[in-house]
Short mmCIF file of C-alpha atoms in Angstrom, two decimals:
data_model
loop_
_atom_site.label_atom_id
_atom_site.label_comp_id
_atom_site.label_asym_id
_atom_site.label_seq_id
_atom_site.Cartn_x
_atom_site.Cartn_y
_atom_site.Cartn_z
CA MET X 238 -5.62 37.71 -11.10
CA ASP X 239 -5.94 34.90 -8.55
CA MET X 240 -9.21 33.00 -8.20
CA ASP X 241 -8.06 29.98 -6.17
CA LEU X 242 -8.96 27.59 -8.97
CA ILE X 243 -8.02 23.90 -8.69
CA PRO X 244 -6.65 22.58 -10.96
CA ALA X 245 -4.77 25.72 -12.00
CA PRO X 246 -5.74 27.02 -15.47
CA VAL X 247 -3.28 27.57 -18.30
CA ARG X 248 -3.82 31.33 -18.57
CA VAL X 249 -5.83 33.94 -16.69
CA GLY X 250 -6.29 37.42 -18.20
CA ASP X 251 -6.25 40.54 -16.05
CA GLN X 252 -8.09 43.23 -18.00
CA GLY X 253 -10.54 45.27 -15.92
CA ARG X 254 -13.92 45.02 -17.60
CA CYS X 255 -17.25 44.03 -16.06
CA GLY X 256 -17.93 40.71 -14.46
CA PHE X 257 -20.75 38.18 -14.31
CA VAL X 258 -23.91 38.44 -12.21
CA LEU X 259 -26.03 35.40 -11.28
CA ASP X 260 -29.55 36.29 -10.17
CA PRO X 261 -33.18 35.28 -10.92
CA SER X 262 -32.99 36.89 -14.37
CA THR X 263 -30.00 34.76 -15.47
CA THR X 264 -30.68 32.42 -18.40
CA ILE X 265 -28.70 29.73 -20.23
CA THR X 266 -28.12 29.88 -23.97
CA ALA X 267 -26.82 26.54 -25.20
CA ALA X 268 -25.47 25.92 -28.70
CA PRO X 269 -25.77 22.43 -30.26
CA GLY X 270 -23.38 19.99 -28.62
CA THR X 271 -23.51 21.67 -25.21
CA GLU X 272 -26.72 20.06 -23.91
CA THR X 273 -25.06 17.88 -21.23
CA THR X 274 -23.46 20.96 -19.69
CA GLU X 275 -26.72 22.93 -19.93
CA ARG X 276 -28.55 20.20 -17.99
CA TRP X 277 -25.75 19.91 -15.46
CA LEU X 278 -25.64 23.67 -14.81
CA ARG X 279 -29.39 23.85 -14.38
CA ALA X 280 -29.32 20.92 -11.92
CA THR X 281 -26.33 22.08 -9.85
CA LEU X 282 -26.33 25.89 -9.91
CA GLY X 283 -30.11 25.94 -10.10
CA ALA X 284 -30.35 23.91 -6.90
CA ALA X 285 -27.51 25.70 -5.10
CA PHE X 286 -28.91 29.18 -5.70
CA GLY X 287 -32.63 28.43 -6.06
CA LEU X 288 -32.76 29.68 -9.65
CA SER X 289 -34.61 28.38 -12.71
CA LEU X 290 -31.85 29.29 -15.23
CA ALA X 291 -34.41 29.21 -18.03
CA PRO X 292 -33.41 28.92 -21.70
CA GLY X 293 -32.54 32.39 -23.04
CA GLY X 294 -32.26 34.04 -26.43
CA GLU X 295 -28.88 34.81 -27.98
CA GLY X 296 -29.17 38.52 -27.13
CA ALA X 297 -30.26 38.09 -23.49
CA ALA X 298 -28.21 39.91 -20.85
CA ARG X 299 -27.00 38.15 -17.69
CA ALA X 300 -26.79 34.84 -19.51
CA ILE X 301 -24.55 31.80 -19.31
CA ARG X 302 -23.68 31.22 -22.99
CA LEU X 303 -22.38 27.80 -23.99
CA ARG X 304 -20.63 27.37 -27.36
CA THR X 305 -18.15 25.13 -29.14
CA ASP X 306 -15.25 26.11 -31.35
CA PRO X 307 -13.35 23.29 -33.09
CA ALA X 308 -10.26 25.53 -33.24
CA LEU X 309 -9.75 24.69 -29.54
CA GLU X 310 -8.55 21.30 -28.28
CA PRO X 311 -11.54 18.97 -27.58
CA GLU X 312 -11.15 19.28 -23.79
CA GLY X 313 -9.92 22.88 -23.88
CA TYR X 314 -12.14 25.86 -23.13
CA ARG X 315 -12.23 29.62 -22.82
CA LEU X 316 -14.31 31.36 -20.16
CA THR X 317 -14.91 35.11 -20.57
CA THR X 318 -17.22 37.64 -18.98
CA GLN X 319 -18.98 40.23 -21.13
CA PRO X 320 -20.16 43.83 -20.65
CA ASP X 321 -23.82 42.73 -20.30
CA GLU X 322 -22.89 40.78 -17.13
CA SER X 323 -22.96 37.48 -19.05
CA VAL X 324 -20.35 34.74 -19.15
CA VAL X 325 -19.39 32.81 -22.28
CA ILE X 326 -17.93 29.30 -22.07
CA THR X 327 -16.48 28.14 -25.38
CA GLY X 328 -15.17 24.57 -25.54
CA GLY X 329 -13.27 22.75 -28.25
CA GLY X 330 -15.94 20.05 -27.89
CA PRO X 331 -18.72 19.08 -25.47
CA ALA X 332 -16.16 17.97 -22.84
CA GLY X 333 -14.34 21.30 -23.00
CA VAL X 334 -17.60 23.15 -22.38
CA PHE X 335 -18.24 20.92 -19.36
CA TRP X 336 -14.80 21.57 -17.86
CA GLY X 337 -15.39 25.27 -18.36
CA ALA X 338 -18.63 24.90 -16.39
CA GLN X 339 -16.67 23.31 -13.53
CA THR X 340 -14.50 26.42 -13.46
CA LEU X 341 -17.60 28.62 -13.45
CA ARG X 342 -18.90 26.75 -10.41
CA GLN X 343 -15.61 27.32 -8.55
CA LEU X 344 -15.70 31.03 -9.42
CA LEU X 345 -19.16 31.36 -7.87
CA GLY X 346 -17.86 30.39 -4.43
CA PRO X 347 -18.37 27.46 -2.04
CA GLU X 348 -22.16 28.10 -1.98
CA ALA X 349 -22.25 26.79 -5.57
CA PHE X 350 -21.34 23.34 -4.18
CA ARG X 351 -24.39 23.11 -1.92
CA GLN X 352 -27.64 21.37 -2.81
CA ALA X 353 -29.98 24.13 -1.66
CA PRO X 354 -29.53 27.89 -1.21
CA VAL X 355 -28.15 29.21 2.08
CA ASN X 356 -28.62 32.91 1.13
CA ASP X 357 -32.09 33.06 -0.39
CA GLY X 358 -32.55 35.72 -3.04
CA ALA X 359 -29.00 37.06 -2.81
CA ARG X 360 -27.16 37.98 -6.00
CA THR X 361 -23.80 36.39 -6.58
CA GLY X 362 -21.13 36.59 -9.25
CA PHE X 363 -17.51 37.55 -9.81
CA GLY X 364 -15.42 40.24 -11.44
CA PHE X 365 -13.98 40.32 -14.94
CA THR X 366 -12.58 36.97 -15.97
CA ASP X 367 -10.79 35.72 -19.07
CA ILE X 368 -9.48 32.17 -18.77
CA GLU X 369 -7.92 29.94 -21.40
CA ASP X 370 -7.44 26.38 -20.28
CA GLY X 371 -6.95 22.78 -21.34
CA PRO X 372 -5.50 19.55 -19.92
CA ARG X 373 -1.95 18.29 -20.06
CA PHE X 374 -2.99 14.61 -20.22
CA PRO X 375 -5.99 12.89 -21.85
CA TRP X 376 -6.15 10.26 -19.04
CA ARG X 377 -6.82 11.81 -15.63
CA GLY X 378 -8.33 9.29 -13.32
CA MET X 379 -9.05 7.45 -10.12
CA MET X 380 -9.37 3.72 -9.54
CA LEU X 381 -11.89 2.68 -6.89
CA ASP X 382 -11.79 -0.83 -5.44
CA VAL X 383 -15.36 -1.84 -4.54
CA SER X 384 -14.48 -5.51 -4.05
CA ARG X 385 -12.67 -5.36 -0.70
CA HIS X 386 -15.38 -3.10 0.70
CA PHE X 387 -18.53 -2.64 -1.34
CA MET X 388 -19.59 0.94 -2.06
CA PRO X 389 -23.33 1.41 -2.67
CA LYS X 390 -24.42 2.81 -6.03
CA THR X 391 -25.31 6.24 -4.62
CA ASP X 392 -21.78 6.59 -3.24
CA VAL X 393 -20.31 5.65 -6.63
CA LEU X 394 -22.44 8.34 -8.29
CA ARG X 395 -21.20 10.81 -5.69
CA TYR X 396 -17.60 9.93 -6.50
CA LEU X 397 -18.28 10.57 -10.19
CA ASP X 398 -19.42 14.06 -9.18
CA LEU X 399 -16.26 14.53 -7.13
CA LEU X 400 -14.10 13.44 -10.09
CA ALA X 401 -15.95 15.85 -12.38
CA ALA X 402 -15.49 18.71 -9.91
CA HIS X 403 -11.72 18.19 -10.24
CA LYS X 404 -11.75 17.81 -14.06
CA LEU X 405 -10.84 14.12 -13.79
CA ASN X 406 -12.20 12.14 -16.73
CA VAL X 407 -11.48 8.44 -16.05
CA PHE X 408 -13.20 6.22 -13.47
CA HIS X 409 -11.42 2.86 -13.19
CA PHE X 410 -13.99 0.53 -11.61
CA HIS X 411 -12.33 -2.44 -9.86
CA LEU X 412 -15.32 -4.79 -9.78
CA THR X 413 -13.91 -8.22 -8.89
CA ASP X 414 -11.32 -9.69 -6.55
CA ASP X 415 -10.79 -12.52 -4.07
CA GLN X 416 -13.04 -10.80 -1.52
CA GLY X 417 -16.12 -10.26 -3.67
CA TRP X 418 -17.65 -10.19 -7.16
CA ARG X 419 -19.65 -6.98 -7.62
CA ILE X 420 -21.43 -7.04 -11.01
CA GLU X 421 -24.50 -9.03 -12.07
CA ILE X 422 -23.79 -11.43 -14.97
CA LYS X 423 -27.10 -12.97 -15.98
CA ARG X 424 -25.73 -16.16 -17.54
CA TYR X 425 -23.65 -16.87 -14.41
CA PRO X 426 -25.99 -16.04 -11.48
CA ARG X 427 -23.78 -17.69 -8.83
CA LEU X 428 -21.15 -14.97 -9.32
CA THR X 429 -23.40 -12.71 -7.29
CA GLU X 430 -25.43 -15.33 -5.39
CA ALA X 431 -22.31 -16.90 -3.88
CA GLY X 432 -19.42 -14.66 -4.94
CA SER X 433 -20.68 -11.25 -3.84
CA TRP X 434 -20.52 -11.72 -0.06
CA ARG X 435 -18.15 -13.07 2.56
CA SER X 436 -18.96 -14.36 6.03
CA ARG X 437 -16.67 -11.92 7.88
CA THR X 438 -13.95 -9.31 7.33
CA LYS X 439 -10.47 -8.73 8.71
CA HIS X 440 -10.43 -5.36 10.49
CA GLY X 441 -7.19 -3.55 9.75
CA HIS X 442 -4.09 -5.01 8.12
CA ARG X 443 -3.93 -8.78 7.53
CA ALA X 444 -1.60 -9.07 10.58
CA SER X 445 -4.38 -7.64 12.76
CA GLU X 446 -6.15 -10.09 15.07
CA LEU X 447 -9.42 -8.15 14.87
CA TRP X 448 -12.41 -9.35 12.87
CA ASP X 449 -15.76 -7.88 11.94
CA GLU X 450 -18.07 -10.89 12.12
CA THR X 451 -20.84 -9.21 10.10
CA PRO X 452 -21.27 -10.79 6.65
CA HIS X 453 -20.15 -8.24 4.05
CA GLY X 454 -21.38 -8.00 0.50
CA GLY X 455 -23.28 -6.31 -2.24
CA PHE X 456 -23.30 -6.02 -6.01
CA TYR X 457 -24.53 -3.77 -8.79
CA THR X 458 -27.43 -4.99 -10.90
CA GLN X 459 -27.10 -4.51 -14.64
CA ASP X 460 -29.46 -1.54 -14.42
CA ASP X 461 -27.27 -0.07 -11.65
CA ILE X 462 -24.30 -0.36 -13.99
CA ARG X 463 -26.21 1.25 -16.86
CA GLU X 464 -27.14 4.12 -14.54
CA ILE X 465 -23.53 4.58 -13.36
CA VAL X 466 -22.26 4.56 -16.96
CA ALA X 467 -24.91 7.05 -18.12
CA TYR X 468 -24.17 9.31 -15.14
CA ALA X 469 -20.45 9.21 -15.98
CA ALA X 470 -21.08 9.88 -19.68
CA ALA X 471 -23.15 12.97 -18.84
CA ARG X 472 -20.07 14.21 -16.97
CA HIS X 473 -17.67 13.34 -19.80
CA ILE X 474 -16.05 10.63 -17.68
CA ARG X 475 -14.86 7.36 -19.20
CA VAL X 476 -15.51 4.24 -17.16
CA VAL X 477 -12.86 1.50 -17.28
CA PRO X 478 -14.43 -1.71 -15.91
CA GLU X 479 -11.98 -4.19 -14.41
CA ILE X 480 -12.51 -7.94 -14.19
CA ASP X 481 -9.33 -9.20 -12.52
CA ILE X 482 -7.97 -12.41 -14.12
CA PRO X 483 -6.27 -14.91 -13.87
CA GLY X 484 -5.23 -14.08 -10.27
CA HIS X 485 -7.34 -12.36 -7.59
CA SER X 486 -10.13 -14.78 -8.53
CA GLN X 487 -11.05 -16.69 -5.38
CA ALA X 488 -14.58 -15.23 -5.29
CA THR X 489 -15.07 -16.41 -8.89
CA ILE X 490 -13.78 -19.92 -8.11
CA THR X 491 -16.00 -20.09 -5.01
CA ALA X 492 -19.03 -19.49 -7.24
CA TYR X 493 -17.86 -21.82 -10.05
CA PRO X 494 -15.30 -24.33 -8.65
CA GLU X 495 -14.62 -25.84 -12.11
CA LEU X 496 -12.73 -22.63 -13.01
CA GLY X 497 -9.98 -23.36 -10.46
CA ASN X 498 -7.10 -25.79 -10.55
CA THR X 499 -9.19 -28.80 -9.60
CA ASP X 500 -6.30 -31.20 -10.17
CA VAL X 501 -4.30 -29.48 -7.40
CA ILE X 502 -6.84 -28.54 -4.71
CA ASP X 503 -10.45 -29.21 -3.80
CA THR X 504 -11.92 -25.99 -5.19
CA THR X 505 -15.39 -26.87 -3.83
CA ALA X 506 -14.00 -26.22 -0.32
CA LEU X 507 -13.13 -22.59 -1.07
CA SER X 508 -15.10 -19.60 0.16
CA VAL X 509 -15.00 -15.91 -0.69
CA TRP X 510 -11.81 -14.74 0.99
CA ASP X 511 -12.17 -12.84 4.29
CA ASN X 512 -8.53 -11.79 4.53
CA TRP X 513 -6.18 -9.43 2.66
CA GLY X 514 -3.08 -10.10 0.58
CA VAL X 515 -2.52 -12.47 -2.32
CA THR X 516 -4.26 -15.86 -2.39
CA PRO X 517 -2.71 -18.83 -4.25
CA ASN X 518 -6.11 -19.74 -5.72
CA VAL X 519 -6.01 -18.66 -9.37
CA LEU X 520 -7.94 -19.58 -12.49
CA ALA X 521 -7.08 -22.72 -14.43
CA PRO X 522 -5.71 -22.03 -17.96
CA THR X 523 -8.38 -24.19 -19.60
CA ASP X 524 -10.78 -23.76 -22.50
CA THR X 525 -13.61 -23.88 -19.95
CA THR X 526 -12.17 -20.79 -18.25
CA LEU X 527 -11.67 -18.96 -21.56
CA ARG X 528 -15.26 -19.63 -22.66
CA PHE X 529 -16.60 -18.60 -19.24
CA PHE X 530 -14.89 -15.21 -19.31
CA GLU X 531 -15.81 -14.63 -22.93
CA GLY X 532 -19.38 -14.93 -21.66
CA VAL X 533 -18.65 -12.46 -18.85
CA PHE X 534 -17.06 -9.98 -21.26
CA GLU X 535 -19.95 -10.29 -23.74
CA GLU X 536 -22.33 -9.00 -21.08
CA LEU X 537 -19.78 -6.46 -19.89
CA LEU X 538 -19.42 -4.89 -23.34
CA GLU X 539 -23.19 -4.44 -23.55
CA LEU X 540 -23.21 -2.66 -20.19
CA PHE X 541 -20.17 -0.49 -20.91
CA PRO X 542 -20.63 0.90 -24.45
CA ALA X 543 -17.52 1.69 -26.51
CA ALA X 544 -18.21 5.44 -26.46
CA THR X 545 -17.84 5.56 -22.67
CA SER X 546 -15.55 2.56 -22.17
CA PRO X 547 -13.07 2.09 -25.04
CA PHE X 548 -10.71 0.36 -22.57
CA VAL X 549 -11.47 -2.84 -20.62
CA HIS X 550 -9.13 -3.71 -17.74
CA VAL X 551 -8.34 -7.38 -17.21
CA GLY X 552 -6.16 -7.08 -14.12
CA GLY X 553 -3.33 -9.54 -14.67
CA ASP X 554 -1.58 -8.62 -11.42
CA GLU X 555 -0.28 -10.71 -8.56
CA CYS X 556 -1.01 -14.13 -10.06
CA PRO X 557 1.01 -16.72 -8.11
CA LYS X 558 2.07 -19.58 -10.39
CA ASP X 559 2.40 -22.28 -7.66
CA GLN X 560 -0.79 -24.12 -8.58
CA TRP X 561 0.06 -24.00 -12.30
CA LYS X 562 3.46 -25.52 -11.53
CA GLN X 563 1.77 -28.38 -9.70
CA SER X 564 -1.10 -28.81 -12.16
CA PRO X 565 -0.76 -31.54 -14.84
CA THR X 566 -3.45 -29.67 -16.84
CA ALA X 567 -1.51 -26.41 -16.79
CA GLN X 568 1.78 -28.15 -17.59
CA ALA X 569 0.15 -29.98 -20.51
CA ARG X 570 -1.09 -26.66 -21.85
CA ILE X 571 2.39 -25.12 -21.61
CA LYS X 572 3.77 -28.05 -23.56
CA GLU X 573 0.92 -28.05 -26.11
CA LEU X 574 1.40 -24.33 -26.82
CA GLY X 575 5.21 -24.53 -26.89
CA LEU X 576 5.57 -22.00 -24.07
CA ALA X 577 8.70 -21.54 -22.01
CA ASP X 578 7.12 -21.34 -18.55
CA GLU X 579 4.20 -20.25 -16.41
CA ASP X 580 4.84 -16.54 -17.08
CA GLU X 581 4.34 -17.20 -20.78
CA LEU X 582 1.20 -19.16 -19.92
CA GLN X 583 -0.26 -16.07 -18.24
CA SER X 584 0.82 -14.00 -21.25
CA TRP X 585 -1.03 -16.46 -23.53
CA PHE X 586 -4.12 -16.11 -21.32
CA ILE X 587 -4.01 -12.29 -21.48
CA ARG X 588 -3.26 -12.27 -25.23
CA HIS X 589 -6.35 -14.38 -25.83
CA PHE X 590 -8.53 -11.66 -24.33
CA ASP X 591 -6.54 -8.92 -26.05
CA SER X 592 -7.42 -10.48 -29.42
CA TRP X 593 -11.00 -11.11 -28.31
CA LEU X 594 -11.52 -7.49 -27.18
CA THR X 595 -9.70 -6.02 -30.19
CA ALA X 596 -12.00 -7.95 -32.54
CA ARG X 597 -14.92 -6.20 -30.82
CA GLY X 598 -13.49 -2.70 -31.09
CA ARG X 599 -12.11 -2.41 -27.55
CA ARG X 600 -8.63 -2.07 -26.09
CA LEU X 601 -7.24 -4.23 -23.32
CA ILE X 602 -5.41 -2.59 -20.44
CA GLY X 603 -3.81 -4.47 -17.55
CA TRP X 604 -1.47 -4.05 -14.61
CA ASP X 605 2.23 -4.09 -15.47
CA GLU X 606 2.60 -7.83 -14.78
CA ILE X 607 1.12 -8.40 -18.25
CA LEU X 608 4.59 -7.43 -19.50
CA GLU X 609 5.98 -10.70 -18.09
CA GLY X 610 6.29 -13.42 -20.66
CA GLY X 611 5.70 -11.01 -23.55
CA LEU X 612 3.22 -8.15 -23.79
CA ALA X 613 0.03 -8.60 -25.72
CA GLU X 614 0.16 -6.54 -28.91
CA GLY X 615 -2.01 -3.42 -28.72
CA ALA X 616 -2.43 -3.72 -24.95
CA ALA X 617 -1.98 -0.73 -22.67
CA VAL X 618 -0.35 -0.89 -19.26
CA SER X 619 -1.24 0.51 -15.83
CA SER X 620 2.22 0.90 -14.30
CA TRP X 621 1.68 0.25 -10.57
CA ARG X 622 4.82 -1.41 -9.19
CA GLY X 623 6.84 1.72 -9.97
CA TYR X 624 7.88 3.56 -13.11
CA ALA X 625 9.87 0.67 -14.60
CA GLY X 626 6.99 -1.27 -16.15
CA GLY X 627 5.61 1.89 -17.71
CA ILE X 628 9.00 2.90 -19.06
CA ALA X 629 9.53 -0.53 -20.65
CA ALA X 630 6.03 -0.53 -22.14
CA ALA X 631 6.29 3.04 -23.49
CA GLU X 632 9.72 2.41 -25.02
CA ALA X 633 8.20 -0.67 -26.73
CA GLY X 634 5.43 1.49 -28.21
CA HIS X 635 2.60 0.66 -25.80
CA ASP X 636 0.35 3.24 -24.16
CA VAL X 637 0.80 3.68 -20.42
CA VAL X 638 -1.09 5.05 -17.44
CA MET X 639 1.38 5.98 -14.69
CA CYS X 640 0.08 5.04 -11.24
CA PRO X 641 3.11 3.87 -9.20
CA GLU X 642 2.13 2.62 -5.74
CA GLN X 643 5.03 4.47 -4.12
CA GLN X 644 3.58 7.80 -5.28
CA VAL X 645 -0.18 7.72 -5.91
CA TYR X 646 -1.72 4.84 -3.95
CA LEU X 647 -4.12 6.73 -1.73
CA ASP X 648 -4.47 3.84 0.72
CA HIS X 649 -0.93 4.80 1.81
CA ARG X 650 -0.88 7.02 4.91
CA GLN X 651 -0.82 10.81 4.68
CA ASP X 652 1.35 11.53 7.70
CA GLY X 653 3.83 9.79 9.99
CA GLY X 654 1.97 10.76 13.16
CA PRO X 655 0.49 8.21 15.60
CA ASP X 656 -3.12 9.28 14.93
CA GLU X 657 -3.33 8.21 11.28
CA PRO X 658 -6.09 5.57 11.05
CA MET X 659 -4.84 2.07 10.14
CA PRO X 660 -1.58 3.42 8.63
CA ILE X 661 -0.60 1.58 5.45
CA GLY X 662 2.58 1.97 3.40
CA TYR X 663 4.76 5.01 2.89
CA VAL X 664 3.96 8.53 4.03
CA ARG X 665 2.51 10.32 1.02
CA THR X 666 1.64 13.87 2.03
CA LEU X 667 -0.39 16.36 0.02
CA GLU X 668 2.91 17.91 -1.06
CA ASP X 669 4.35 14.53 -2.10
CA VAL X 670 1.39 13.93 -4.41
CA TYR X 671 1.63 17.50 -5.74
CA ARG X 672 5.26 16.91 -6.68
CA PHE X 673 4.53 13.58 -8.43
CA GLU X 674 5.63 13.64 -12.09
CA PRO X 675 3.92 11.10 -14.37
CA VAL X 676 6.54 11.31 -17.16
CA PRO X 677 9.83 9.92 -15.82
CA PRO X 678 13.03 11.77 -16.73
CA GLY X 679 15.12 10.25 -19.49
CA LEU X 680 12.17 8.87 -21.42
CA SER X 681 12.63 9.39 -25.15
CA GLU X 682 10.33 11.93 -26.80
CA GLU X 683 8.62 9.19 -28.78
CA ALA X 684 8.08 7.03 -25.68
CA ALA X 685 6.80 10.04 -23.69
CA ARG X 686 3.98 10.39 -26.21
CA HIS X 687 2.76 6.96 -25.03
CA ILE X 688 2.15 8.24 -21.48
CA LEU X 689 -1.62 8.67 -21.66
CA GLY X 690 -1.68 10.22 -18.22
CA THR X 691 -2.06 9.24 -14.61
CA GLN X 692 -4.52 8.07 -12.00
CA ALA X 693 -4.67 7.63 -8.23
CA ASN X 694 -5.52 4.14 -7.02
CA VAL X 695 -7.79 3.60 -4.02
CA TRP X 696 -7.59 0.09 -2.56
CA THR X 697 -10.18 -0.35 0.17
CA GLU X 698 -8.95 -3.17 2.42
CA VAL X 699 -8.88 -0.78 5.40
CA MET X 700 -11.60 1.58 4.14
CA GLN X 701 -14.85 0.05 5.34
CA ASN X 702 -17.17 2.92 4.43
CA ARG X 703 -17.50 6.14 2.47
CA ALA X 704 -16.14 8.35 5.25
CA ARG X 705 -12.90 6.32 5.37
CA VAL X 706 -12.58 6.50 1.58
CA ASP X 707 -13.07 10.28 1.72
CA TYR X 708 -10.40 10.60 4.40
CA GLN X 709 -7.80 8.70 2.36
CA VAL X 710 -8.70 10.29 -0.98
CA PHE X 711 -9.03 13.95 -0.04
CA PRO X 712 -7.37 16.38 -0.18
CA ARG X 713 -4.71 14.39 -2.08
CA LEU X 714 -6.94 13.78 -5.11
CA ALA X 715 -7.04 17.56 -5.63
CA ALA X 716 -3.24 17.56 -5.92
CA LEU X 717 -3.32 14.62 -8.35
CA ALA X 718 -5.96 16.45 -10.41
CA GLU X 719 -3.66 19.45 -10.78
CA VAL X 720 -0.72 17.20 -11.72
CA ALA X 721 -2.88 15.55 -14.41
CA TRP X 722 -4.50 18.72 -15.75
CA SER X 723 -2.10 21.62 -15.36
CA ALA X 724 1.19 22.26 -17.17
CA LEU X 725 3.30 22.35 -14.00
CA PRO X 726 7.06 22.95 -13.82
CA ALA X 727 9.48 20.20 -12.74
CA SER X 728 8.68 18.60 -9.36
CA GLU X 729 11.17 20.59 -7.32
CA ASP X 730 10.10 23.90 -8.90
CA ARG X 731 6.38 23.56 -8.20
CA ASP X 732 4.77 26.26 -6.09
CA PHE X 733 3.35 24.08 -3.34
CA ALA X 734 2.89 27.09 -1.04
CA GLY X 735 0.66 28.65 -3.70
CA PHE X 736 -1.28 25.41 -4.11
CA GLU X 737 -1.72 25.14 -0.35
CA ARG X 738 -3.07 28.72 -0.25
CA ARG X 739 -5.58 27.89 -3.02
CA MET X 740 -6.55 24.77 -1.08
CA ALA X 741 -7.75 26.98 1.79
CA THR X 742 -10.59 28.06 -0.53
CA HIS X 743 -10.99 24.54 -1.91
CA TYR X 744 -11.54 23.09 1.59
CA ALA X 745 -14.66 25.26 1.84
CA ARG X 746 -15.91 23.68 -1.41
CA LEU X 747 -15.22 20.19 -0.03
CA ASP X 748 -17.04 21.15 3.18
CA ALA X 749 -20.07 22.22 1.14
CA LEU X 750 -19.95 18.87 -0.68
CA GLY X 751 -19.83 16.98 2.62
CA VAL X 752 -16.42 15.39 1.99
CA ASP X 753 -14.81 13.87 5.10
CA TYR X 754 -11.30 14.91 4.07
CA ARG X 755 -8.18 14.86 6.22
CA ARG X 756 -7.69 18.29 7.76
CA PRO X 757 -4.26 19.94 7.37
CA GLY X 758 -3.82 19.66 11.13
CA GLY X 759 -4.47 15.93 11.21
CA PRO X 760 -7.43 13.61 11.74
CA LEU X 761 -10.42 14.72 13.75
CA PRO X 762 -11.11 12.56 16.83
CA TRP X 763 -13.74 10.44 15.04
CA GLN X 764 -11.44 9.86 12.07
CA ARG X 765 -8.83 8.02 14.16
CA ARG X 766 -8.82 4.24 14.57
CA PRO X 767 -6.72 3.61 17.70
CA GLY X 768 -5.67 0.02 18.31
CA ILE X 769 -6.38 -1.22 14.78
CA LEU X 770 -3.19 -2.48 13.22
CA GLY X 771 -1.88 -1.09 9.95
CA ARG X 772 1.40 -1.70 8.13
CA PRO X 773 3.42 1.52 7.97
CA ILE X 774 6.65 1.47 5.96
CA GLU X 775 9.33 3.87 7.14
CA GLY X 776 11.51 6.10 5.00
CA ALA X 777 11.10 7.63 1.59
CA PRO X 778 9.61 5.37 -1.08
CA PRO X 779 12.09 4.08 -3.66
CA LEU X 780 11.98 5.31 -7.24
CA VAL X 781 11.76 2.02 -9.11
#
């Protein structure tokens, strides 16, 4: 039985009993622990089909019955239709029930993804169904960079819905960088007063000569953050907040110049960066800096509760050491601590926050540069420069999220044609992403257990609005979702033709959701950006 589900379920039964009917008499029967899914179904399917989906008794016919069964894996579920035209979703836990509800929505057709009914009063439903399903990886995510181009709160909430629709359960929220600080910290108001906007923006790649002279900025208030976190939690999505330190910190130093290497440059002359790339302006390795960021993280932990955000991302990537090499303060600290070099100084900096977060019941995660100079004990690694950092970390007993830029950076172009807007990096087609394998061959069985999963990373230097983000992210995020969820065969044996056929149905769902995805035939005329320079890299990406 083929129902064009994405991601593909583990098992689909094919017995020929009755199916499910959704009409004005349909009710929802929700067992304890399934309330978030009950509310979600009423809000989404109720709106899409104009139905009340009232609470029903256990014996009611034409019901959606939500249950839990601890014999199943927590995120696993079973979806079965019954002779009374009801459907039963049984999850191993609340999250499993929710993922089962996502499957139910797909089974009801593209109309289920609309916000108001297009066929008033019509009955809908599907034939007999018996699905057993559960995820391959516990970490299935997307990182969204809102620093380079700010994304308003409503667009962030929309992306949480899009993640949920694809059974993705991690939202990595890249909140700070050289080009803007995006989260209100009450004890440090200048982070948003001065650090959340820049006077202009480079249009295209950093080699482009085009500028958008409109000041760009924005930030999330603490109540905005609480709303985003609550919205994610209701969709069983973890939020991983990222405060990028000690590099990628020019916006921070602009707001509070004493945090920079004041003995090397005049930090009061800095402004929030309006260009792309890696700036030399990094944090000073001083007690002042440590205390400042402890204050930031204290407020952060209140906004991102442990239940939703067990991991806190501290960046740690692309931190040039030039200023530290020239700084008498940094050199004195290296000597005082008995460190070998500047790499070990960064490691000391990261380890400080690893201990600080661990003492408060959280886990530090950082980009794979945190391996340099010795990895902080207990830290997890986002392996972005390739597989190598993740392999080294996993073999050393550290948990890893595989997100190599050569494979799953969705800012990289989707086609080699001349019409791709602002083409960046390697060509990564829908098929390339579908054939991505998060667990590298040759990894020992013990090390493989440390691969938590995978995520796609969305860096927004050349994505100035939601439509551009949609174009770069979709449809490739659907392929990544299947890689993360489904037990697929080896890369070369995957049935991409079958996936592509299922995508024909999935495009109709994305249309109903209003997603500005890249069409299989290429960009639509208004999706092109002629004359705006990118940085395409030719050839196949290396496996590193």
